[in-house]
Tab-separated table of C-alpha atoms and ligand atoms in Angstrom:
chain	number	residue	atom	x	y	z
E	8	UNK	CA	-53.519	-0.812	56.938
E	9	UNK	CA	-53.461	2.851	57.497
E	10	UNK	CA	-56.772	4.605	57.559
E	11	UNK	CA	-58.178	7.914	58.029
E	12	UNK	CA	-57.396	10.143	60.781
E	13	UNK	CA	-55.140	7.763	62.644
E	14	UNK	CA	-52.790	7.306	59.673
E	15	UNK	CA	-49.337	6.444	61.258
E	16	UNK	CA	-47.419	7.509	58.435
E	17	UNK	CA	-49.346	10.870	58.507
E	18	UNK	CA	-48.938	11.460	61.837
E	19	UNK	CA	-45.205	10.789	61.770
E	20	UNK	CA	-44.922	13.022	58.771
E	21	UNK	CA	-46.961	15.633	60.709
E	22	UNK	CA	-44.226	15.410	63.640
E	23	UNK	CA	-41.266	15.490	61.198
E	24	UNK	CA	-42.671	18.705	59.549
E	25	UNK	CA	-43.634	20.492	62.679
E	26	UNK	CA	-40.287	19.795	64.643
E	27	UNK	CA	-37.951	19.805	61.692
E	28	UNK	CA	-34.976	18.610	63.866
E	29	UNK	CA	-35.106	14.762	63.636
E	30	UNK	CA	-32.005	12.514	64.124
E	31	UNK	CA	-32.087	9.065	62.652
E	32	UNK	CA	-30.332	5.896	64.056
E	33	UNK	CA	-29.991	3.180	61.516
E	34	UNK	CA	-28.862	-0.433	61.713
E	35	UNK	CA	-28.251	-3.425	59.426
E	36	UNK	CA	-32.139	-3.607	58.132
E	37	UNK	CA	-31.346	-0.470	56.133
E	38	UNK	CA	-28.803	-1.839	53.978
E	39	UNK	CA	-30.505	-5.115	53.472
E	40	UNK	CA	-32.098	-3.944	50.356
E	41	UNK	CA	-28.303	-2.991	48.988
E	42	UNK	CA	-27.564	-6.768	49.295
E	43	UNK	CA	-25.601	-6.583	52.704
E	44	UNK	CA	-26.985	-9.138	54.914
E	45	UNK	CA	-27.412	-8.518	58.327
E	46	UNK	CA	-24.458	-9.988	60.512
E	47	UNK	CA	-26.822	-11.777	62.797
E	48	UNK	CA	-29.071	-13.200	60.239
E	49	UNK	CA	-29.005	-16.662	58.776
E	50	UNK	CA	-27.086	-15.138	55.485
E	51	UNK	CA	-25.147	-13.352	57.624
E	52	UNK	CA	-21.483	-13.305	58.465
E	53	UNK	CA	-21.927	-14.573	62.147
E	54	UNK	CA	-23.418	-17.824	60.603
E	55	UNK	CA	-20.090	-18.519	58.614
E	56	UNK	CA	-17.750	-16.989	61.235
E	57	UNK	CA	-17.861	-17.222	64.979
E	58	UNK	CA	-17.584	-13.568	65.807
E	59	UNK	CA	-15.819	-14.474	69.159
E	60	UNK	CA	-13.074	-16.008	66.893
E	61	UNK	CA	-12.822	-13.702	63.740
E	62	UNK	CA	-14.296	-10.267	65.017
E	63	UNK	CA	-12.494	-9.445	68.513
E	64	UNK	CA	-9.690	-7.119	68.597
E	65	UNK	CA	-7.678	-9.899	70.436
E	66	UNK	CA	-8.314	-12.091	67.684
E	67	UNK	CA	-6.923	-9.407	65.341
E	68	UNK	CA	-3.723	-8.781	67.492
E	69	UNK	CA	-3.144	-12.592	67.800
E	70	UNK	CA	-3.570	-13.587	64.187
E	71	UNK	CA	-4.496	-10.920	61.711
E	72	UNK	CA	-4.209	-13.220	58.758
E	73	UNK	CA	-6.917	-15.425	59.823
E	74	UNK	CA	-9.271	-12.542	60.626
E	75	UNK	CA	-8.551	-11.173	57.592
E	76	UNK	CA	-10.402	-14.127	55.951
E	77	UNK	CA	-13.475	-12.858	57.442
E	78	UNK	CA	-12.537	-9.106	56.456
E	79	UNK	CA	-12.013	-9.634	52.907
E	80	UNK	CA	-15.452	-11.000	52.423
E	81	UNK	CA	-16.706	-7.843	54.430
E	82	UNK	CA	-14.658	-5.446	52.201
E	83	UNK	CA	-15.633	-7.174	49.060
E	84	UNK	CA	-19.445	-6.983	50.136
E	85	UNK	CA	-19.290	-3.365	51.309
E	86	UNK	CA	-17.222	-2.444	48.247
E	87	UNK	CA	-19.588	-4.025	45.738
E	88	UNK	CA	-22.892	-2.579	47.491
E	89	UNK	CA	-24.892	0.661	46.186
E	90	UNK	CA	-27.000	2.702	48.490
E	91	UNK	CA	-30.812	1.904	47.995
E	92	UNK	CA	-34.026	4.168	47.950
E	93	UNK	CA	-34.273	4.249	51.698
E	94	UNK	CA	-30.647	5.845	51.793
E	95	UNK	CA	-31.600	7.964	49.444
E	96	UNK	CA	-34.699	9.220	51.288
E	97	UNK	CA	-32.770	10.082	54.300
E	98	UNK	CA	-30.459	12.238	52.248
E	99	UNK	CA	-33.615	13.975	50.644
E	100	UNK	CA	-35.069	14.406	54.033
E	101	UNK	CA	-31.538	15.880	55.177
E	102	UNK	CA	-31.678	18.233	52.142
E	103	UNK	CA	-35.302	19.332	52.948
E	104	UNK	CA	-34.108	20.453	56.387
E	105	UNK	CA	-36.342	17.727	58.171
E	106	UNK	CA	-33.268	15.507	59.094
E	107	UNK	CA	-30.401	16.795	60.871
E	108	UNK	CA	-28.076	13.870	61.352
E	109	UNK	CA	-27.747	10.280	60.854
E	110	UNK	CA	-26.439	7.803	63.837
E	111	UNK	CA	-25.583	4.763	61.949
E	112	UNK	CA	-24.073	1.355	63.464
E	113	UNK	CA	-23.516	0.335	59.811
E	114	UNK	CA	-19.687	0.394	58.487
E	115	UNK	CA	-20.591	0.268	54.706
E	116	UNK	CA	-20.223	3.883	53.745
E	117	UNK	CA	-23.898	3.806	52.014
E	118	UNK	CA	-25.123	6.933	53.510
E	119	UNK	CA	-22.572	9.331	52.630
E	120	UNK	CA	-22.699	7.498	49.144
E	121	UNK	CA	-26.526	8.371	49.006
E	122	UNK	CA	-25.414	11.990	49.783
E	123	UNK	CA	-26.174	12.303	53.434
E	124	UNK	CA	-23.711	15.116	55.015
E	125	UNK	CA	-23.840	14.625	58.717
E	126	UNK	CA	-23.404	10.926	59.122
E	127	UNK	CA	-22.020	9.576	62.765
E	128	UNK	CA	-20.450	6.566	62.220
E	129	UNK	CA	-20.920	4.911	65.505
E	130	UNK	CA	-19.080	1.597	64.586
E	131	UNK	CA	-16.646	3.196	62.304
E	132	UNK	CA	-16.036	2.721	58.314
E	133	UNK	CA	-14.705	-0.334	56.289
E	134	UNK	CA	-13.590	2.416	53.842
E	135	UNK	CA	-10.577	3.259	56.104
E	136	UNK	CA	-7.678	1.182	57.394
E	137	UNK	CA	-5.673	1.995	60.362
E	138	UNK	CA	-2.105	0.657	61.409
E	139	UNK	CA	-2.430	-0.417	65.274
E	140	UNK	CA	1.375	-0.033	65.606
E	141	UNK	CA	2.146	3.303	64.033
E	142	UNK	CA	-1.376	4.661	63.652
E	143	UNK	CA	-1.325	5.646	60.038
E	144	UNK	CA	-4.504	5.591	58.031
E	145	UNK	CA	-5.316	4.478	54.482
E	146	UNK	CA	-8.317	4.547	52.133
E	147	UNK	CA	-9.238	0.595	51.984
E	148	UNK	CA	-9.633	1.133	48.089
E	149	UNK	CA	-6.053	2.206	47.657
E	150	UNK	CA	-4.522	-0.370	49.748
E	151	UNK	CA	-6.643	-3.546	49.833
E	152	UNK	CA	-6.658	-6.002	46.749
E	153	UNK	CA	-8.738	-9.187	46.954
E	154	UNK	CA	-6.936	-12.255	48.429
E	155	UNK	CA	-4.138	-9.904	49.949
E	156	UNK	CA	-3.556	-9.044	53.463
E	157	UNK	CA	-3.041	-5.042	53.491
E	158	UNK	CA	0.125	-3.813	54.952
E	159	UNK	CA	1.200	-0.608	56.407
E	160	UNK	CA	4.278	1.137	55.231
E	161	UNK	CA	5.756	0.076	58.437
E	162	UNK	CA	4.994	-3.575	57.171
E	163	UNK	CA	2.482	-4.272	59.875
E	164	UNK	CA	-0.776	-5.591	58.830
E	165	UNK	CA	-3.601	-2.962	58.647
E	166	UNK	CA	-6.761	-3.230	60.464
E	167	UNK	CA	-10.123	-1.690	59.160
E	168	UNK	CA	-11.077	1.310	60.938
E	169	UNK	CA	-14.225	-0.192	62.777
E	170	UNK	CA	-15.078	-1.301	65.867
E	171	UNK	CA	-14.657	-5.143	66.756
E	172	UNK	CA	-15.721	-6.849	69.654
E	173	UNK	CA	-13.944	-5.727	72.698
E	174	UNK	CA	-13.121	-2.375	71.335
E	175	UNK	CA	-14.877	1.022	72.724
E	176	UNK	CA	-16.834	3.160	70.582
E	177	UNK	CA	-14.744	5.814	69.560
E	178	UNK	CA	-15.666	8.639	72.129
E	179	UNK	CA	-16.223	11.445	69.769
E	180	UNK	CA	-19.083	9.529	67.951
E	181	UNK	CA	-20.541	8.391	71.417
E	182	UNK	CA	-20.485	11.848	72.672
E	183	UNK	CA	-22.042	13.624	69.466
E	184	UNK	CA	-24.398	10.770	69.027
E	185	UNK	CA	-25.806	11.244	72.577
E	186	UNK	CA	-25.896	15.093	72.229
E	187	UNK	CA	-27.930	14.607	69.050
E	188	UNK	CA	-29.844	12.061	70.965
E	189	UNK	CA	-30.762	14.367	73.930
E	190	UNK	CA	-31.463	17.560	71.556
E	191	UNK	CA	-33.585	16.172	68.696
E	192	UNK	CA	-37.260	16.779	68.534
E	193	UNK	CA	-38.001	13.275	66.785
E	194	UNK	CA	-35.483	10.270	66.522
E	195	UNK	CA	-36.435	7.890	63.665
E	196	UNK	CA	-35.102	4.369	64.417
E	197	UNK	CA	-34.571	2.473	61.244
E	198	UNK	CA	-33.837	-1.298	60.197
E	199	UNK	CA	-32.223	-2.004	63.955
E	200	UNK	CA	-33.697	-3.215	67.331
E	201	UNK	CA	-30.939	-1.347	68.837
E	202	UNK	CA	-30.065	-3.918	70.944
E	203	UNK	CA	-26.304	-3.735	70.929
E	204	UNK	CA	-24.747	-1.529	73.809
E	205	UNK	CA	-24.112	1.168	73.828
E	206	UNK	CA	-26.444	1.908	70.746
E	207	UNK	CA	-29.405	0.557	72.833
E	208	UNK	CA	-29.186	3.756	75.121
E	209	UNK	CA	-29.785	6.475	71.990
E	210	UNK	CA	-33.437	5.371	71.898
E	211	UNK	CA	-34.014	5.765	75.535
E	212	UNK	CA	-31.879	9.014	75.994
E	213	UNK	CA	-34.034	10.929	73.420
E	214	UNK	CA	-37.530	9.853	74.630
E	215	UNK	CA	-36.141	10.803	78.154
E	216	UNK	CA	-35.237	14.256	76.746
E	217	UNK	CA	-38.850	14.672	75.210
E	218	UNK	CA	-38.394	13.454	71.816
E	219	UNK	CA	-40.934	11.420	69.717
E	220	UNK	CA	-39.517	7.946	68.720
E	221	UNK	CA	-40.743	6.890	65.279
E	222	UNK	CA	-39.584	3.168	64.492
E	223	UNK	CA	-39.353	1.780	61.004
E	224	UNK	CA	-39.102	-2.136	61.165
E	225	UNK	CA	-40.844	-4.834	59.260
E	226	UNK	CA	-41.547	-6.662	62.866
E	227	UNK	CA	-42.180	-5.369	66.405
E	228	UNK	CA	-38.810	-5.175	68.341
E	229	UNK	CA	-38.030	-4.822	71.891
E	230	UNK	CA	-37.963	-1.052	71.409
E	231	UNK	CA	-41.704	-1.213	69.930
E	232	UNK	CA	-43.408	-1.771	73.393
E	233	UNK	CA	-40.845	0.299	75.734
E	234	UNK	CA	-39.986	3.550	73.745
E	235	UNK	CA	-41.554	3.673	70.447
E	236	UNK	CA	-44.241	6.187	69.913
E	237	UNK	CA	-45.032	5.118	66.501
E	238	UNK	CA	-44.342	1.870	64.710
E	239	UNK	CA	-44.109	2.257	60.972
E	240	UNK	CA	-44.010	-1.396	59.928
E	241	UNK	CA	-42.615	-2.101	56.479
E	242	UNK	CA	-39.263	-2.043	54.610
E	243	UNK	CA	-37.232	0.661	55.087
E	244	UNK	CA	-37.221	2.125	51.501
E	245	UNK	CA	-41.106	1.312	51.249
E	246	UNK	CA	-41.819	3.293	54.541
E	247	UNK	CA	-39.460	6.106	53.696
E	248	UNK	CA	-40.677	6.582	50.312
E	249	UNK	CA	-44.582	7.062	52.044
E	250	UNK	CA	-43.199	9.657	54.506
E	251	UNK	CA	-41.166	11.679	51.947
E	252	UNK	CA	-44.410	11.653	49.789
E	253	UNK	CA	-46.585	13.060	52.655
E	254	UNK	CA	-43.996	15.489	53.628
E	255	UNK	CA	-43.897	16.783	49.907
E	256	UNK	CA	-47.330	17.502	49.711
E	257	UNK	CA	-47.303	19.166	53.368
E	258	UNK	CA	-44.086	21.240	52.331
E	259	UNK	CA	-45.238	24.945	52.065
E	260	UNK	CA	-41.922	26.041	50.783
E	261	UNK	CA	-43.021	28.022	47.538
E	262	UNK	CA	-42.260	26.150	44.393
E	263	UNK	CA	-42.632	26.894	40.592
E	264	UNK	CA	-46.029	25.907	40.610
E	265	UNK	CA	-48.385	27.597	42.828
E	266	UNK	CA	-49.909	25.239	45.477
E	267	UNK	CA	-53.724	25.347	45.924
E	268	UNK	CA	-54.426	25.247	49.604
X	22	ZN	ZN1	2.151	1.219	60.500
């Protein structure tokens, strides 16, 4: 456990406070506490649906109704979830001017729901549907009902505006994410081992450009021994609460009550 002068939470808070231009990369781990299981875990979607059969662009083009069996479950799970304390802490850090952007691999929209304003959705969002024939877009909640397959006005079956296997990352999201990584002072990696390409390039890009990499994960990952400078071990909400507390103590912004130091 953290002690004395080598407290890693304090060290991370010091870096964040000094540089004030942190970028955050999040993955499934941050949404687990909102009741959204990681795709790859034993409770995850891929334990039930073979992604090669249900989550590729090819599968969707061939048999969209079948793919919607899996998608319906995803929409229900994401639609019923609320942001947790970790999402709220990141929104608070943005408000404080400590965090400037969140790059997320999640498609659940929970960062925005928590109040984060600058969110780069690397894998798209379940909140939007798109027609792969006429390109018209719709809000999922306005077009989808449980048990039914959502149709476009042109009568084709709509696809969630998420990146399926076999689809490239939206180029704008990728460009902006890489630019953020190259120019941030601190990259916080939360709830992801960032193994999926090309999200895996983000920590390395940041590190090579001189950023400190702070990792928040319950267990060590492949990043821990390679690019991570400080590993804060624990749940996303627990660690972020400690960081926020540390940063609030350090915050020199004058408040209604005078500070004693
Ligand atoms: Zn259409």
